[in-house]
Short mmCIF file of N, CA and C in Angstrom, two decimals:
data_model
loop_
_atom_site.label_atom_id
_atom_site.label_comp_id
_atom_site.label_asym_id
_atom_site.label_seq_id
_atom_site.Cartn_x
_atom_site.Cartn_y
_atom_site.Cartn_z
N UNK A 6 -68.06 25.45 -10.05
CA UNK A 6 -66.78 25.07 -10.63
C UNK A 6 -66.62 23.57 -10.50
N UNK A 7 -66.03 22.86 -11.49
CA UNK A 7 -65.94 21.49 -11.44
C UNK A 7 -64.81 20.71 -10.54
N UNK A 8 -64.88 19.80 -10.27
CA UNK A 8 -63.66 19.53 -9.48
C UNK A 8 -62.09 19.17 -10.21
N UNK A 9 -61.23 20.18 -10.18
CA UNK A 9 -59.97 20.31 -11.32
C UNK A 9 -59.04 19.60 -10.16
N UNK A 10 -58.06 18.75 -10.36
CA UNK A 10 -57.31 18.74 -10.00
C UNK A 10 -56.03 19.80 -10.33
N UNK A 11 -54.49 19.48 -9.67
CA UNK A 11 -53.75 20.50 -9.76
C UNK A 11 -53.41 20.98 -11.43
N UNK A 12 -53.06 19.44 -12.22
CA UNK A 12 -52.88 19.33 -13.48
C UNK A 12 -54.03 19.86 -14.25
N UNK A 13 -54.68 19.11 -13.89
CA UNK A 13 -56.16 19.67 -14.50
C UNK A 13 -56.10 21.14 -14.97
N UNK A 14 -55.87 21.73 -13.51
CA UNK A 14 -56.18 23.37 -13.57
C UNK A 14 -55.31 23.92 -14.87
N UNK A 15 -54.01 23.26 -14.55
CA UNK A 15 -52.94 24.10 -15.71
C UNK A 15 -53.14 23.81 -17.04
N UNK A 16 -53.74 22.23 -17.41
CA UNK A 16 -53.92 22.29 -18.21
C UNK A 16 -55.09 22.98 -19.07
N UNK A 17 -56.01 23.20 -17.92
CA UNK A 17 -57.36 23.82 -18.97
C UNK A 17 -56.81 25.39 -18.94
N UNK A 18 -55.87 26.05 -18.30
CA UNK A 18 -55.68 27.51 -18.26
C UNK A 18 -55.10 27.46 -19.42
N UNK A 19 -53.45 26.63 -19.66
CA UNK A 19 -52.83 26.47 -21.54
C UNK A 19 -53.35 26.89 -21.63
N UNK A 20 -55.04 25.71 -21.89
CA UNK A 20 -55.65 25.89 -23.22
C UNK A 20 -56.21 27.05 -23.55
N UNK A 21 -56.95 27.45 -22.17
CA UNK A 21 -57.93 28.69 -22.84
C UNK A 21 -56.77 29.59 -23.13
N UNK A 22 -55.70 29.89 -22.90
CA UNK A 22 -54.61 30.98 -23.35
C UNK A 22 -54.35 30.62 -24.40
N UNK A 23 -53.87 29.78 -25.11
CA UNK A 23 -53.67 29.23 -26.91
C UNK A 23 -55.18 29.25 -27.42
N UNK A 24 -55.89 29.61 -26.93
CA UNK A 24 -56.99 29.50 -27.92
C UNK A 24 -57.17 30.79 -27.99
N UNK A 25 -57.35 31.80 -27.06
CA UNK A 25 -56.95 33.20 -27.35
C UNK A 25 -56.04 33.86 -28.24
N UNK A 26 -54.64 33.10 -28.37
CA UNK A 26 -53.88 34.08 -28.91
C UNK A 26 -53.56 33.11 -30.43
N UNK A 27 -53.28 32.18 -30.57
CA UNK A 27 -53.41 31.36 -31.69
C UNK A 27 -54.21 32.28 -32.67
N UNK A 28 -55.29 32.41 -32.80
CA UNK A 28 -55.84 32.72 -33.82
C UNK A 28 -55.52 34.07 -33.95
N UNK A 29 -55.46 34.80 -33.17
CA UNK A 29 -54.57 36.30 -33.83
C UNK A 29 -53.30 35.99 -34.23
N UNK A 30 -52.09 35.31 -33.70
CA UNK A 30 -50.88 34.74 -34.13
C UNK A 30 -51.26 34.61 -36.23
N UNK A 31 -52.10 33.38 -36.08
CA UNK A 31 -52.48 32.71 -36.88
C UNK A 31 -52.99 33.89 -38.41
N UNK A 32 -53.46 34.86 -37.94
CA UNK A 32 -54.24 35.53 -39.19
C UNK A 32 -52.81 36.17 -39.39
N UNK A 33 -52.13 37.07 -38.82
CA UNK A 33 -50.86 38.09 -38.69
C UNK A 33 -50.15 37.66 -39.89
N UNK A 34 -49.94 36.12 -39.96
CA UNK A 34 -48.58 35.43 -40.53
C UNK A 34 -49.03 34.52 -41.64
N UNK A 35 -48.28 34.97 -42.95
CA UNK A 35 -48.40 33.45 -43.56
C UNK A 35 -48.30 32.38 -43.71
N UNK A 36 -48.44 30.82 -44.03
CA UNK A 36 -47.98 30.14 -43.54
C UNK A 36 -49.01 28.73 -43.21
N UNK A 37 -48.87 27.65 -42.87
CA UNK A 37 -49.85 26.72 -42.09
C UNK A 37 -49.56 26.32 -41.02
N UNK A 38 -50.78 26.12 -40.69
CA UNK A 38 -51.61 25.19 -39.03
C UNK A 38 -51.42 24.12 -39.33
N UNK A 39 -51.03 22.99 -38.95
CA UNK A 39 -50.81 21.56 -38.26
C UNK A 39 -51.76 20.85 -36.90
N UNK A 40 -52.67 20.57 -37.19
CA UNK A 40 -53.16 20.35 -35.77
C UNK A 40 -52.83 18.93 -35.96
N UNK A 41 -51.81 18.19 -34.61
CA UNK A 41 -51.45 16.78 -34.74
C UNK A 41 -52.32 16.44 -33.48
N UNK A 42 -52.81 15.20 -33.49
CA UNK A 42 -53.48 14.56 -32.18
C UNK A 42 -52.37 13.48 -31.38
N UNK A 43 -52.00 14.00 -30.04
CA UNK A 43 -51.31 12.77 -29.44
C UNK A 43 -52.11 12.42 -28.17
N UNK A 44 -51.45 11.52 -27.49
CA UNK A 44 -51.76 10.55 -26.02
C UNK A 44 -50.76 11.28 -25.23
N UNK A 45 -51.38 12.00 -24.24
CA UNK A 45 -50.60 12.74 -23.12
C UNK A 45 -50.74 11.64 -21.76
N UNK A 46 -49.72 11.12 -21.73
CA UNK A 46 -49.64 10.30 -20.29
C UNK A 46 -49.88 10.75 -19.00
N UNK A 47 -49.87 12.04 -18.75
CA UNK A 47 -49.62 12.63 -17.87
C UNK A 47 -51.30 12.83 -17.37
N UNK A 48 -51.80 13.17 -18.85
CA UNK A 48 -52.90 13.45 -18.60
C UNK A 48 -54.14 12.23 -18.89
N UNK A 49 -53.68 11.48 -19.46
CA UNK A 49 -54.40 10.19 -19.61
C UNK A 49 -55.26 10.79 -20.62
N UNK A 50 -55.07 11.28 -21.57
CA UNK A 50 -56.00 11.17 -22.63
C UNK A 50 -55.92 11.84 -23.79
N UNK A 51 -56.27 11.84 -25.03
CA UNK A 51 -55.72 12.63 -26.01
C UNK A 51 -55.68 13.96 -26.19
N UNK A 52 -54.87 14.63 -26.67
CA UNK A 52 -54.14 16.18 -26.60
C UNK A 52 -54.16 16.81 -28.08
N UNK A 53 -54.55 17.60 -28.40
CA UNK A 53 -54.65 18.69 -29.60
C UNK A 53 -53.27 19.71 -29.66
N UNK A 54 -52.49 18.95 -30.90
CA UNK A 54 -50.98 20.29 -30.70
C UNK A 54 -51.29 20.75 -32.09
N UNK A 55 -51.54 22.15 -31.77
CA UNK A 55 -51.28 23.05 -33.33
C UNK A 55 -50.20 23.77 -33.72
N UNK A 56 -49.26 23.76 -34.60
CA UNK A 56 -48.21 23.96 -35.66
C UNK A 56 -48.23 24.93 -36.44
N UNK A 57 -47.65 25.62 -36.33
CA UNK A 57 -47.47 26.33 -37.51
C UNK A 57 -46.51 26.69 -38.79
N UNK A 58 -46.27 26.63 -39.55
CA UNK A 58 -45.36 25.36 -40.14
C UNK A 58 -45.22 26.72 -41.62
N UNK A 59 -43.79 27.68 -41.62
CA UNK A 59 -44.12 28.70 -42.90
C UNK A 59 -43.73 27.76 -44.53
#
C-alpha cells in the first residue's frame, strides 16, 4: 500500500466510489456529462468534476 495521507485516503475512496456508480447513474438517464477540470487547493493539484447536465 502506498503511503496515503489522511486526505489522500478520502480522496482516492470518492473517487473509486464515483467511478463505480457514475456510469450506471450515467446509462439509466438521459441527458449530458460535463467533465470540468479544476485546481483543488486542498489537494494541491488538479481535480476531475463530472456533471450531468439534462
Amino acid at each position: 500500500m502506498t503511503n496515503l495521507s489522511r486526505r489522500g485516503f478520502i480522496a482516492a475512496t470518492l473517487a473509486a466510489g464515483a467511478a463505480r456508480t457514475l456510469p450506471a447513474i450515467a446509462t439509466r438517464t438521459g441527458g449530458r456529462r460535463i467533465l470540468t477540470l479544476i485546481y483543488d487547493k486542498s489537494l494541491g493539484m488538479m481535480r476531475a468534476v463530472d456533471r450531468w447536465v439534462p
